[in-house]
Amino acid sequence: MMPASAQADLLKAFRTCSETARDLYLPRKIERIDHQLSPLEFYRRFVSKNIPCIFTNATQHWPAHEKWSHKYLKETMGDKKISVAVTGNGMADAVTNGIFLLPEERQMSMGDFLDRLEQPDHKSFYYVQKQDSNLTKELEELLPDVEAHIPWVSEALDIRPDAVNFWMGSSQSVSALHKDHYENMYVVVRGSKTFTLIPPIDRLYINYIDFPVGRQKYVDGQWSVDREESMTVPWIPIDPLKPDFDKFPDYKFAQPITVTVKPGEMLYLPSMWFHHVQQSDFTVAVNYWYDMTFDNRYCMYETCANMSQFRRDHCTSDNL
């Protein structure tokens, strides 16, 4: 165990690192852009600095904004089978009672899915969230209403998206705090999404713990859990909406930013940013995952992760 004076110096260095990042470049709130940027300007102002922003009218030309009502979706592909995540608590891919729970995955028609959203039974919660480019693989009938990629983003990043995902669900469906190795362009078509965003530098204050894995299963009118034997997943056990500072005292030094993305708006969510997501009822969204560049930003994140682990392994004091 490190001497107390060395612990204090290490923790002071953590605070200095994250505060310096905020003084130099990290935003205190998310900037909204009401005009289209050139690919070069987008890259210089936001991608190169790894900071988020919202474009308020970048997709106003999409037919989806006018067309994607429940009626239209039923008429266009009501009989089409789609993949739906079903849970007993609205939390898929999240920690519940000490277990990392995967959702029950069902195949059902779009019409059946929409009926369940419109007439919820409050026992099961349904969310289209399959993150394998489901818009291009399962819901290709809807592609003409959006874009296969965002042209000026693809030019800025010099790649096409790895995946284009369709999301739809109710307010009960919540995404737990996590990060992705993608540059994420997230468009809300209907409803709204509220993101709690935490920059990668705050990895210094965020714990990962290995959890056993289980899958939710609905049998005979009851939800149960099938354990995946010998499997564990490292996951963040912190709920940023009601953090337990007794269990995770370092998290009080993280500085989340909360922003709501409204219909027609597009959030640029940079790679490695932690995010927790809530939504309103009947929210529909499309996101584009562009593979990140594994450069100095990734090295910085890994350094923060290693230092955070070192601090937990070798320090006892939680007072900065």
PDB file of C-alpha atoms in Angstrom:
ATOM      1  CA  MET A   1       0.000   0.000   0.000  1.00  0.00           C
ATOM      2  CA  MET A   2       1.273   3.445  -0.876  1.00  0.00           C
ATOM      3  CA  PRO A   3       2.215   5.894   1.912  1.00  0.00           C
ATOM      4  CA  ALA A   4      -0.522   8.388   2.698  1.00  0.00           C
ATOM      5  CA  SER A   5       1.489  11.311   1.342  1.00  0.00           C
ATOM      6  CA  ALA A   6       2.007   9.533  -2.000  1.00  0.00           C
ATOM      7  CA  GLN A   7      -1.707   8.716  -2.167  1.00  0.00           C
ATOM      8  CA  ALA A   8      -2.566  12.357  -1.659  1.00  0.00           C
ATOM      9  CA  ASP A   9      -0.121  13.399  -4.388  1.00  0.00           C
ATOM     10  CA  LEU A  10      -1.598  10.874  -6.817  1.00  0.00           C
ATOM     11  CA  LEU A  11      -5.157  11.978  -6.159  1.00  0.00           C
ATOM     12  CA  LYS A  12      -4.164  15.621  -6.520  1.00  0.00           C
ATOM     13  CA  ALA A  13      -2.634  14.752  -9.900  1.00  0.00           C
ATOM     14  CA  PHE A  14      -5.935  13.159 -10.969  1.00  0.00           C
ATOM     15  CA  ARG A  15      -7.850  16.327 -10.119  1.00  0.00           C
ATOM     16  CA  THR A  16      -5.287  18.521 -11.858  1.00  0.00           C
ATOM     17  CA  CYS A  17      -5.478  16.394 -15.013  1.00  0.00           C
ATOM     18  CA  SER A  18      -9.258  16.517 -15.352  1.00  0.00           C
ATOM     19  CA  GLU A  19      -9.568  20.185 -14.367  1.00  0.00           C
ATOM     20  CA  THR A  20      -6.861  21.187 -16.843  1.00  0.00           C
ATOM     21  CA  ALA A  21      -8.751  19.374 -19.609  1.00  0.00           C
ATOM     22  CA  ARG A  22     -11.875  21.383 -18.762  1.00  0.00           C
ATOM     23  CA  ASP A  23      -9.966  24.641 -18.636  1.00  0.00           C
ATOM     24  CA  LEU A  24      -8.323  24.020 -22.018  1.00  0.00           C
ATOM     25  CA  TYR A  25     -10.930  22.389 -24.246  1.00  0.00           C
ATOM     26  CA  LEU A  26     -13.749  20.400 -22.645  1.00  0.00           C
ATOM     27  CA  PRO A  27     -17.167  22.075 -22.844  1.00  0.00           C
ATOM     28  CA  ARG A  28     -19.350  22.845 -19.837  1.00  0.00           C
ATOM     29  CA  LYS A  29     -22.403  22.485 -22.076  1.00  0.00           C
ATOM     30  CA  ILE A  30     -23.058  21.028 -25.521  1.00  0.00           C
ATOM     31  CA  GLU A  31     -22.932  23.499 -28.406  1.00  0.00           C
ATOM     32  CA  ARG A  32     -25.856  23.516 -30.836  1.00  0.00           C
ATOM     33  CA  ILE A  33     -25.028  24.238 -34.484  1.00  0.00           C
ATOM     34  CA  ASP A  34     -27.853  25.594 -36.659  1.00  0.00           C
ATOM     35  CA  HIS A  35     -26.005  25.424 -39.987  1.00  0.00           C
ATOM     36  CA  GLN A  36     -24.057  22.764 -41.834  1.00  0.00           C
ATOM     37  CA  LEU A  37     -20.310  22.758 -41.340  1.00  0.00           C
ATOM     38  CA  SER A  38     -17.818  21.807 -43.989  1.00  0.00           C
ATOM     39  CA  PRO A  39     -16.148  18.434 -43.416  1.00  0.00           C
ATOM     40  CA  LEU A  40     -12.897  20.223 -42.552  1.00  0.00           C
ATOM     41  CA  GLU A  41     -14.532  22.562 -40.050  1.00  0.00           C
ATOM     42  CA  PHE A  42     -16.420  19.699 -38.403  1.00  0.00           C
ATOM     43  CA  TYR A  43     -13.195  17.740 -38.065  1.00  0.00           C
ATOM     44  CA  ARG A  44     -11.171  20.651 -36.719  1.00  0.00           C
ATOM     45  CA  ARG A  45     -13.738  21.963 -34.250  1.00  0.00           C
ATOM     46  CA  PHE A  46     -15.127  18.732 -32.871  1.00  0.00           C
ATOM     47  CA  VAL A  47     -13.600  15.432 -34.059  1.00  0.00           C
ATOM     48  CA  SER A  48      -9.969  16.385 -33.524  1.00  0.00           C
ATOM     49  CA  LYS A  49     -10.794  17.698 -30.040  1.00  0.00           C
ATOM     50  CA  ASN A  50     -13.061  14.744 -29.219  1.00  0.00           C
ATOM     51  CA  ILE A  51     -15.914  16.976 -28.034  1.00  0.00           C
ATOM     52  CA  PRO A  52     -19.649  16.538 -28.733  1.00  0.00           C
ATOM     53  CA  CYS A  53     -22.070  18.905 -30.415  1.00  0.00           C
ATOM     54  CA  ILE A  54     -25.631  18.910 -31.738  1.00  0.00           C
ATOM     55  CA  PHE A  55     -26.671  19.816 -35.274  1.00  0.00           C
ATOM     56  CA  THR A  56     -30.188  21.199 -35.170  1.00  0.00           C
ATOM     57  CA  ASN A  57     -31.142  20.928 -38.854  1.00  0.00           C
ATOM     58  CA  ALA A  58     -28.668  18.568 -40.527  1.00  0.00           C
ATOM     59  CA  THR A  59     -31.348  15.988 -41.410  1.00  0.00           C
ATOM     60  CA  GLN A  60     -34.392  18.169 -42.045  1.00  0.00           C
ATOM     61  CA  HIS A  61     -34.495  16.876 -45.640  1.00  0.00           C
ATOM     62  CA  TRP A  62     -35.105  13.299 -44.477  1.00  0.00           C
ATOM     63  CA  PRO A  63     -38.583  11.993 -45.412  1.00  0.00           C
ATOM     64  CA  ALA A  64     -38.474   9.949 -42.183  1.00  0.00           C
ATOM     65  CA  HIS A  65     -39.281  13.005 -40.072  1.00  0.00           C
ATOM     66  CA  GLU A  66     -42.675  13.326 -41.733  1.00  0.00           C
ATOM     67  CA  LYS A  67     -43.392   9.698 -42.569  1.00  0.00           C
ATOM     68  CA  TRP A  68     -42.386   7.513 -39.624  1.00  0.00           C
ATOM     69  CA  SER A  69     -45.677   7.355 -37.742  1.00  0.00           C
ATOM     70  CA  HIS A  70     -46.966   4.092 -36.306  1.00  0.00           C
ATOM     71  CA  LYS A  71     -49.498   3.997 -39.140  1.00  0.00           C
ATOM     72  CA  TYR A  72     -46.781   4.347 -41.782  1.00  0.00           C
ATOM     73  CA  LEU A  73     -44.568   1.697 -40.172  1.00  0.00           C
ATOM     74  CA  LYS A  74     -47.469  -0.748 -40.009  1.00  0.00           C
ATOM     75  CA  GLU A  75     -48.429  -0.097 -43.629  1.00  0.00           C
ATOM     76  CA  THR A  76     -44.839  -0.314 -44.871  1.00  0.00           C
ATOM     77  CA  MET A  77     -43.632  -3.369 -42.955  1.00  0.00           C
ATOM     78  CA  GLY A  78     -46.284  -4.428 -40.469  1.00  0.00           C
ATOM     79  CA  ASP A  79     -45.805  -8.139 -41.231  1.00  0.00           C
ATOM     80  CA  LYS A  80     -41.996  -7.974 -41.369  1.00  0.00           C
ATOM     81  CA  LYS A  81     -40.199  -9.974 -38.662  1.00  0.00           C
ATOM     82  CA  ILE A  82     -37.730  -7.894 -36.651  1.00  0.00           C
ATOM     83  CA  SER A  83     -35.441  -8.479 -33.658  1.00  0.00           C
ATOM     84  CA  VAL A  84     -36.757  -7.024 -30.399  1.00  0.00           C
ATOM     85  CA  ALA A  85     -35.061  -6.881 -26.990  1.00  0.00           C
ATOM     86  CA  VAL A  86     -37.535  -7.691 -24.207  1.00  0.00           C
ATOM     87  CA  THR A  87     -36.878  -7.134 -20.497  1.00  0.00           C
ATOM     88  CA  GLY A  88     -38.759  -7.114 -17.229  1.00  0.00           C
ATOM     89  CA  ASN A  89     -37.391  -3.761 -16.092  1.00  0.00           C
ATOM     90  CA  GLY A  90     -36.505  -1.793 -19.238  1.00  0.00           C
ATOM     91  CA  MET A  91     -32.785  -2.332 -18.688  1.00  0.00           C
ATOM     92  CA  ALA A  92     -31.007  -4.361 -21.364  1.00  0.00           C
ATOM     93  CA  ASP A  93     -27.249  -4.933 -21.164  1.00  0.00           C
ATOM     94  CA  ALA A  94     -27.103  -3.555 -17.632  1.00  0.00           C
ATOM     95  CA  VAL A  95     -26.307  -4.630 -14.080  1.00  0.00           C
ATOM     96  CA  THR A  96     -29.288  -5.627 -11.928  1.00  0.00           C
ATOM     97  CA  ASN A  97     -28.876  -7.216  -8.489  1.00  0.00           C
ATOM     98  CA  GLY A  98     -25.195  -7.898  -9.107  1.00  0.00           C
ATOM     99  CA  ILE A  99     -25.674  -9.622 -12.486  1.00  0.00           C
ATOM    100  CA  PHE A 100     -25.016  -8.228 -15.951  1.00  0.00           C
ATOM    101  CA  LEU A 101     -28.339  -9.004 -17.611  1.00  0.00           C
ATOM    102  CA  LEU A 102     -28.835  -9.515 -21.317  1.00  0.00           C
ATOM    103  CA  PRO A 103     -32.330  -9.087 -22.736  1.00  0.00           C
ATOM    104  CA  GLU A 104     -34.539 -11.830 -24.046  1.00  0.00           C
ATOM    105  CA  GLU A 105     -34.330 -11.561 -27.818  1.00  0.00           C
ATOM    106  CA  ARG A 106     -37.525 -12.223 -29.738  1.00  0.00           C
ATOM    107  CA  GLN A 107     -38.537 -12.254 -33.361  1.00  0.00           C
ATOM    108  CA  MET A 108     -41.880 -10.547 -33.859  1.00  0.00           C
ATOM    109  CA  SER A 109     -43.634  -8.607 -36.563  1.00  0.00           C
ATOM    110  CA  MET A 110     -43.321  -4.837 -36.662  1.00  0.00           C
ATOM    111  CA  GLY A 111     -47.088  -4.637 -36.229  1.00  0.00           C
ATOM    112  CA  ASP A 112     -47.021  -6.789 -33.101  1.00  0.00           C
ATOM    113  CA  PHE A 113     -44.165  -4.721 -31.670  1.00  0.00           C
ATOM    114  CA  LEU A 114     -46.038  -1.448 -32.264  1.00  0.00           C
ATOM    115  CA  ASP A 115     -49.202  -2.867 -30.679  1.00  0.00           C
ATOM    116  CA  ARG A 116     -47.235  -3.715 -27.541  1.00  0.00           C
ATOM    117  CA  LEU A 117     -45.821  -0.192 -27.380  1.00  0.00           C
ATOM    118  CA  GLU A 118     -49.294   1.303 -27.764  1.00  0.00           C
ATOM    119  CA  GLN A 119     -50.880  -1.034 -25.209  1.00  0.00           C
ATOM    120  CA  PRO A 120     -48.175  -1.846 -22.625  1.00  0.00           C
ATOM    121  CA  ASP A 121     -48.824  -4.516 -20.012  1.00  0.00           C
ATOM    122  CA  HIS A 122     -46.177  -3.061 -17.647  1.00  0.00           C
ATOM    123  CA  LYS A 123     -44.715  -6.532 -17.149  1.00  0.00           C
ATOM    124  CA  SER A 124     -42.525  -6.604 -20.241  1.00  0.00           C
ATOM    125  CA  PHE A 125     -40.762  -3.776 -22.050  1.00  0.00           C
ATOM    126  CA  TYR A 126     -39.957  -3.916 -25.753  1.00  0.00           C
ATOM    127  CA  TYR A 127     -37.084  -2.139 -27.476  1.00  0.00           C
ATOM    128  CA  VAL A 128     -35.724  -2.370 -31.011  1.00  0.00           C
ATOM    129  CA  GLN A 129     -32.031  -1.912 -30.327  1.00  0.00           C
ATOM    130  CA  LYS A 130     -30.096  -4.610 -32.177  1.00  0.00           C
ATOM    131  CA  GLN A 131     -26.740  -3.007 -32.871  1.00  0.00           C
ATOM    132  CA  ASP A 132     -25.628  -4.908 -35.950  1.00  0.00           C
ATOM    133  CA  SER A 133     -26.685  -2.377 -38.608  1.00  0.00           C
ATOM    134  CA  ASN A 134     -30.264  -3.574 -38.224  1.00  0.00           C
ATOM    135  CA  LEU A 135     -31.558  -0.721 -40.401  1.00  0.00           C
ATOM    136  CA  THR A 136     -29.707  -2.122 -43.408  1.00  0.00           C
ATOM    137  CA  LYS A 137     -30.235  -5.798 -42.525  1.00  0.00           C
ATOM    138  CA  GLU A 138     -33.750  -6.051 -41.078  1.00  0.00           C
ATOM    139  CA  LEU A 139     -35.508  -2.784 -41.854  1.00  0.00           C
ATOM    140  CA  GLU A 140     -34.208  -2.012 -45.326  1.00  0.00           C
ATOM    141  CA  GLU A 141     -37.702  -0.904 -46.400  1.00  0.00           C
ATOM    142  CA  LEU A 142     -37.058   2.267 -44.365  1.00  0.00           C
ATOM    143  CA  LEU A 143     -33.688   3.124 -45.905  1.00  0.00           C
ATOM    144  CA  PRO A 144     -35.118   5.400 -48.639  1.00  0.00           C
ATOM    145  CA  ASP A 145     -36.458   7.651 -45.863  1.00  0.00           C
ATOM    146  CA  VAL A 146     -33.004   8.418 -44.429  1.00  0.00           C
ATOM    147  CA  GLU A 147     -29.432   8.270 -45.744  1.00  0.00           C
ATOM    148  CA  ALA A 148     -27.085   5.302 -46.034  1.00  0.00           C
ATOM    149  CA  HIS A 149     -24.408   7.538 -44.501  1.00  0.00           C
ATOM    150  CA  ILE A 150     -23.929  11.202 -43.636  1.00  0.00           C
ATOM    151  CA  PRO A 151     -21.910  12.419 -46.648  1.00  0.00           C
ATOM    152  CA  TRP A 152     -20.053  15.327 -45.014  1.00  0.00           C
ATOM    153  CA  VAL A 153     -19.269  13.207 -41.947  1.00  0.00           C
ATOM    154  CA  SER A 154     -17.987  10.370 -44.123  1.00  0.00           C
ATOM    155  CA  GLU A 155     -15.767  12.884 -45.920  1.00  0.00           C
ATOM    156  CA  ALA A 156     -14.472  14.346 -42.666  1.00  0.00           C
ATOM    157  CA  LEU A 157     -13.629  10.906 -41.244  1.00  0.00           C
ATOM    158  CA  ASP A 158     -12.579   9.437 -44.615  1.00  0.00           C
ATOM    159  CA  ILE A 159     -14.621   6.271 -44.024  1.00  0.00           C
ATOM    160  CA  ARG A 160     -18.173   4.982 -44.326  1.00  0.00           C
ATOM    161  CA  PRO A 161     -20.087   3.861 -41.232  1.00  0.00           C
ATOM    162  CA  ASP A 162     -19.589   0.349 -39.921  1.00  0.00           C
ATOM    163  CA  ALA A 163     -23.244   0.164 -38.893  1.00  0.00           C
ATOM    164  CA  VAL A 164     -26.521   2.053 -39.287  1.00  0.00           C
ATOM    165  CA  ASN A 165     -28.859   1.222 -36.405  1.00  0.00           C
ATOM    166  CA  PHE A 166     -32.595   1.765 -35.863  1.00  0.00           C
ATOM    167  CA  TRP A 167     -33.866   2.370 -32.328  1.00  0.00           C
ATOM    168  CA  MET A 168     -37.471   2.424 -31.151  1.00  0.00           C
ATOM    169  CA  GLY A 169     -39.068   2.028 -27.749  1.00  0.00           C
ATOM    170  CA  SER A 170     -40.875   3.556 -24.806  1.00  0.00           C
ATOM    171  CA  SER A 171     -39.731   5.715 -21.910  1.00  0.00           C
ATOM    172  CA  GLN A 172     -39.188   2.585 -19.795  1.00  0.00           C
ATOM    173  CA  SER A 173     -36.217   1.559 -21.950  1.00  0.00           C
ATOM    174  CA  VAL A 174     -32.989   3.003 -20.566  1.00  0.00           C
ATOM    175  CA  SER A 175     -29.381   2.485 -21.667  1.00  0.00           C
ATOM    176  CA  ALA A 176     -26.957   2.054 -18.768  1.00  0.00           C
ATOM    177  CA  LEU A 177     -23.728   4.050 -18.551  1.00  0.00           C
ATOM    178  CA  HIS A 178     -21.200   2.781 -21.090  1.00  0.00           C
ATOM    179  CA  LYS A 179     -18.845   3.884 -23.861  1.00  0.00           C
ATOM    180  CA  ASP A 180     -18.306   2.852 -27.497  1.00  0.00           C
ATOM    181  CA  HIS A 181     -15.272   2.701 -29.784  1.00  0.00           C
ATOM    182  CA  TYR A 182     -17.134   4.637 -32.469  1.00  0.00           C
ATOM    183  CA  GLU A 183     -17.685   8.158 -33.689  1.00  0.00           C
ATOM    184  CA  ASN A 184     -21.449   8.217 -33.259  1.00  0.00           C
ATOM    185  CA  MET A 185     -23.863  10.395 -35.245  1.00  0.00           C
ATOM    186  CA  TYR A 186     -27.185   9.995 -33.438  1.00  0.00           C
ATOM    187  CA  VAL A 187     -30.366  11.323 -35.078  1.00  0.00           C
ATOM    188  CA  VAL A 188     -33.693  11.541 -33.250  1.00  0.00           C
ATOM    189  CA  VAL A 189     -36.608  11.165 -35.674  1.00  0.00           C
ATOM    190  CA  ARG A 190     -39.491  11.135 -33.185  1.00  0.00           C
ATOM    191  CA  GLY A 191     -39.682  11.754 -29.448  1.00  0.00           C
ATOM    192  CA  SER A 192     -36.562  12.798 -27.573  1.00  0.00           C
ATOM    193  CA  LYS A 193     -33.437  11.296 -26.033  1.00  0.00           C
ATOM    194  CA  THR A 194     -31.708  12.624 -22.934  1.00  0.00           C
ATOM    195  CA  PHE A 195     -28.002  11.821 -22.770  1.00  0.00           C
ATOM    196  CA  THR A 196     -25.866  12.035 -19.658  1.00  0.00           C
ATOM    197  CA  LEU A 197     -22.375  12.490 -21.089  1.00  0.00           C
ATOM    198  CA  ILE A 198     -19.062  12.060 -19.301  1.00  0.00           C
ATOM    199  CA  PRO A 199     -15.731  12.764 -21.060  1.00  0.00           C
ATOM    200  CA  PRO A 200     -13.031  10.089 -21.336  1.00  0.00           C
ATOM    201  CA  ILE A 201     -10.712  11.974 -18.940  1.00  0.00           C
ATOM    202  CA  ASP A 202     -13.179  11.173 -16.145  1.00  0.00           C
ATOM    203  CA  ARG A 203     -12.314   7.494 -16.540  1.00  0.00           C
ATOM    204  CA  LEU A 204     -10.058   8.380 -13.614  1.00  0.00           C
ATOM    205  CA  TYR A 205     -13.180   8.389 -11.413  1.00  0.00           C
ATOM    206  CA  ILE A 206     -15.249   5.605 -12.984  1.00  0.00           C
ATOM    207  CA  ASN A 207     -15.093   2.029 -11.733  1.00  0.00           C
ATOM    208  CA  TYR A 208     -15.402  -1.123 -13.776  1.00  0.00           C
ATOM    209  CA  ILE A 209     -16.256  -4.362 -11.971  1.00  0.00           C
ATOM    210  CA  ASP A 210     -16.453  -7.907 -13.336  1.00  0.00           C
ATOM    211  CA  PHE A 211     -20.038  -9.180 -13.085  1.00  0.00           C
ATOM    212  CA  PRO A 212     -21.490 -12.632 -13.756  1.00  0.00           C
ATOM    213  CA  VAL A 213     -23.680 -12.766 -16.841  1.00  0.00           C
ATOM    214  CA  GLY A 214     -27.317 -13.802 -17.109  1.00  0.00           C
ATOM    215  CA  ARG A 215     -30.076 -13.595 -19.681  1.00  0.00           C
ATOM    216  CA  GLN A 216     -33.600 -12.483 -18.865  1.00  0.00           C
ATOM    217  CA  LYS A 217     -36.270 -15.053 -19.672  1.00  0.00           C
ATOM    218  CA  TYR A 218     -40.063 -14.854 -19.530  1.00  0.00           C
ATOM    219  CA  VAL A 219     -41.714 -18.161 -18.592  1.00  0.00           C
ATOM    220  CA  ASP A 220     -45.269 -18.816 -17.404  1.00  0.00           C
ATOM    221  CA  GLY A 221     -45.985 -15.159 -16.787  1.00  0.00           C
ATOM    222  CA  GLN A 222     -42.846 -14.541 -14.721  1.00  0.00           C
ATOM    223  CA  TRP A 223     -39.405 -13.119 -15.411  1.00  0.00           C
ATOM    224  CA  SER A 224     -36.389 -15.181 -14.409  1.00  0.00           C
ATOM    225  CA  VAL A 225     -32.659 -15.224 -15.122  1.00  0.00           C
ATOM    226  CA  ASP A 226     -30.665 -17.930 -16.901  1.00  0.00           C
ATOM    227  CA  ARG A 227     -27.071 -17.675 -15.725  1.00  0.00           C
ATOM    228  CA  GLU A 228     -24.299 -17.935 -18.311  1.00  0.00           C
ATOM    229  CA  GLU A 229     -21.880 -20.255 -16.545  1.00  0.00           C
ATOM    230  CA  SER A 230     -18.264 -19.104 -16.130  1.00  0.00           C
ATOM    231  CA  MET A 231     -18.895 -15.852 -18.029  1.00  0.00           C
ATOM    232  CA  THR A 232     -18.119 -12.412 -16.610  1.00  0.00           C
ATOM    233  CA  VAL A 233     -18.357  -8.928 -18.116  1.00  0.00           C
ATOM    234  CA  PRO A 234     -16.499  -5.822 -16.917  1.00  0.00           C
ATOM    235  CA  TRP A 235     -19.157  -3.131 -16.504  1.00  0.00           C
ATOM    236  CA  ILE A 236     -19.798   0.201 -14.814  1.00  0.00           C
ATOM    237  CA  PRO A 237     -21.964  -0.269 -11.703  1.00  0.00           C
ATOM    238  CA  ILE A 238     -22.741   3.452 -11.383  1.00  0.00           C
ATOM    239  CA  ASP A 239     -26.111   5.004 -12.161  1.00  0.00           C
ATOM    240  CA  PRO A 240     -25.277   8.653 -12.967  1.00  0.00           C
ATOM    241  CA  LEU A 241     -28.851   9.707 -12.135  1.00  0.00           C
ATOM    242  CA  LYS A 242     -28.523   8.489  -8.536  1.00  0.00           C
ATOM    243  CA  PRO A 243     -24.881   7.612  -7.850  1.00  0.00           C
ATOM    244  CA  ASP A 244     -23.949   5.816  -4.637  1.00  0.00           C
ATOM    245  CA  PHE A 245     -21.051   7.923  -3.363  1.00  0.00           C
ATOM    246  CA  ASP A 246     -20.553   5.612  -0.384  1.00  0.00           C
ATOM    247  CA  LYS A 247     -19.678   2.744  -2.719  1.00  0.00           C
ATOM    248  CA  PHE A 248     -18.021   4.871  -5.418  1.00  0.00           C
ATOM    249  CA  PRO A 249     -16.640   8.000  -3.717  1.00  0.00           C
ATOM    250  CA  ASP A 250     -14.356   8.972  -6.604  1.00  0.00           C
ATOM    251  CA  TYR A 251     -17.334   9.461  -8.895  1.00  0.00           C
ATOM    252  CA  LYS A 252     -18.211  12.713  -7.129  1.00  0.00           C
ATOM    253  CA  PHE A 253     -15.310  14.303  -9.028  1.00  0.00           C
ATOM    254  CA  ALA A 254     -16.726  13.371 -12.445  1.00  0.00           C
ATOM    255  CA  GLN A 255     -18.593  16.184 -14.169  1.00  0.00           C
ATOM    256  CA  PRO A 256     -21.458  14.858 -16.318  1.00  0.00           C
ATOM    257  CA  ILE A 257     -23.187  16.987 -18.933  1.00  0.00           C
ATOM    258  CA  THR A 258     -26.876  16.390 -19.596  1.00  0.00           C
ATOM    259  CA  VAL A 259     -28.392  17.225 -22.978  1.00  0.00           C
ATOM    260  CA  THR A 260     -31.705  16.406 -24.654  1.00  0.00           C
ATOM    261  CA  VAL A 261     -31.737  15.643 -28.364  1.00  0.00           C
ATOM    262  CA  LYS A 262     -35.023  16.671 -29.962  1.00  0.00           C
ATOM    263  CA  PRO A 263     -36.753  15.516 -33.155  1.00  0.00           C
ATOM    264  CA  GLY A 264     -34.722  16.445 -36.226  1.00  0.00           C
ATOM    265  CA  GLU A 265     -31.523  16.981 -34.246  1.00  0.00           C
ATOM    266  CA  MET A 266     -28.293  15.018 -34.599  1.00  0.00           C
ATOM    267  CA  LEU A 267     -25.851  14.495 -31.742  1.00  0.00           C
ATOM    268  CA  TYR A 268     -22.190  13.976 -32.512  1.00  0.00           C
ATOM    269  CA  LEU A 269     -21.137  11.650 -29.691  1.00  0.00           C
ATOM    270  CA  PRO A 270     -17.358  11.240 -29.880  1.00  0.00           C
ATOM    271  CA  SER A 271     -15.626   7.932 -29.346  1.00  0.00           C
ATOM    272  CA  MET A 272     -14.883   6.895 -25.762  1.00  0.00           C
ATOM    273  CA  TRP A 273     -17.365   9.315 -24.182  1.00  0.00           C
ATOM    274  CA  PHE A 274     -19.413   7.618 -21.480  1.00  0.00           C
ATOM    275  CA  HIS A 275     -23.150   7.980 -21.943  1.00  0.00           C
ATOM    276  CA  HIS A 276     -26.371   7.024 -20.197  1.00  0.00           C
ATOM    277  CA  VAL A 277     -29.558   7.411 -22.251  1.00  0.00           C
ATOM    278  CA  GLN A 278     -33.209   7.976 -21.401  1.00  0.00           C
ATOM    279  CA  GLN A 279     -36.015   8.591 -23.847  1.00  0.00           C
ATOM    280  CA  SER A 280     -39.608   9.715 -24.137  1.00  0.00           C
ATOM    281  CA  ASP A 281     -42.427   7.399 -25.185  1.00  0.00           C
ATOM    282  CA  PHE A 282     -42.531   6.239 -28.816  1.00  0.00           C
ATOM    283  CA  THR A 283     -39.038   7.517 -29.537  1.00  0.00           C
ATOM    284  CA  VAL A 284     -37.519   6.590 -32.896  1.00  0.00           C
ATOM    285  CA  ALA A 285     -33.866   7.208 -33.738  1.00  0.00           C
ATOM    286  CA  VAL A 286     -31.180   6.260 -36.242  1.00  0.00           C
ATOM    287  CA  ASN A 287     -27.485   6.277 -35.513  1.00  0.00           C
ATOM    288  CA  TYR A 288     -24.354   5.884 -37.631  1.00  0.00           C
ATOM    289  CA  TRP A 289     -21.315   4.212 -36.116  1.00  0.00           C
ATOM    290  CA  TYR A 290     -18.031   5.237 -37.716  1.00  0.00           C
ATOM    291  CA  ASP A 291     -15.009   3.302 -36.504  1.00  0.00           C
ATOM    292  CA  MET A 292     -12.736   5.435 -34.329  1.00  0.00           C
ATOM    293  CA  THR A 293      -9.095   6.144 -35.056  1.00  0.00           C
ATOM    294  CA  PHE A 294      -6.944   4.434 -32.439  1.00  0.00           C
ATOM    295  CA  ASP A 295      -4.504   7.291 -31.922  1.00  0.00           C
ATOM    296  CA  ASN A 296      -3.250   9.402 -29.003  1.00  0.00           C
ATOM    297  CA  ARG A 297      -6.816   9.792 -27.682  1.00  0.00           C
ATOM    298  CA  TYR A 298      -7.143   6.061 -27.220  1.00  0.00           C
ATOM    299  CA  CYS A 299      -3.726   5.937 -25.546  1.00  0.00           C
ATOM    300  CA  MET A 300      -4.832   8.717 -23.179  1.00  0.00           C
ATOM    301  CA  TYR A 301      -7.988   6.811 -22.291  1.00  0.00           C
ATOM    302  CA  GLU A 302      -6.049   3.602 -21.598  1.00  0.00           C
ATOM    303  CA  THR A 303      -3.610   5.525 -19.415  1.00  0.00           C
ATOM    304  CA  CYS A 304      -6.512   6.934 -17.391  1.00  0.00           C
ATOM    305  CA  ALA A 305      -7.996   3.447 -17.070  1.00  0.00           C
ATOM    306  CA  ASN A 306      -4.688   1.999 -15.846  1.00  0.00           C
ATOM    307  CA  MET A 307      -4.152   4.839 -13.392  1.00  0.00           C
ATOM    308  CA  SER A 308      -7.677   4.432 -12.057  1.00  0.00           C
ATOM    309  CA  GLN A 309      -7.070   0.734 -11.480  1.00  0.00           C
ATOM    310  CA  PHE A 310      -3.714   1.468  -9.837  1.00  0.00           C
ATOM    311  CA  ARG A 311      -5.413   3.934  -7.500  1.00  0.00           C
ATOM    312  CA  ARG A 312      -7.988   1.343  -6.417  1.00  0.00           C
ATOM    313  CA  ASP A 313      -5.341  -1.352  -5.961  1.00  0.00           C
ATOM    314  CA  HIS A 314      -2.843   0.730  -3.968  1.00  0.00           C
ATOM    315  CA  CYS A 315      -4.721   3.555  -2.248  1.00  0.00           C
ATOM    316  CA  THR A 316      -7.005   3.510   0.759  1.00  0.00           C
ATOM    317  CA  SER A 317      -7.942   7.166   1.158  1.00  0.00           C
ATOM    318  CA  ASP A 318     -10.960   8.535  -0.674  1.00  0.00           C
ATOM    319  CA  ASN A 319     -10.333  12.120   0.341  1.00  0.00           C
ATOM    320  CA  LEU A 320      -8.777  14.433  -2.248  1.00  0.00           C
TER     321      LEU A 320
END
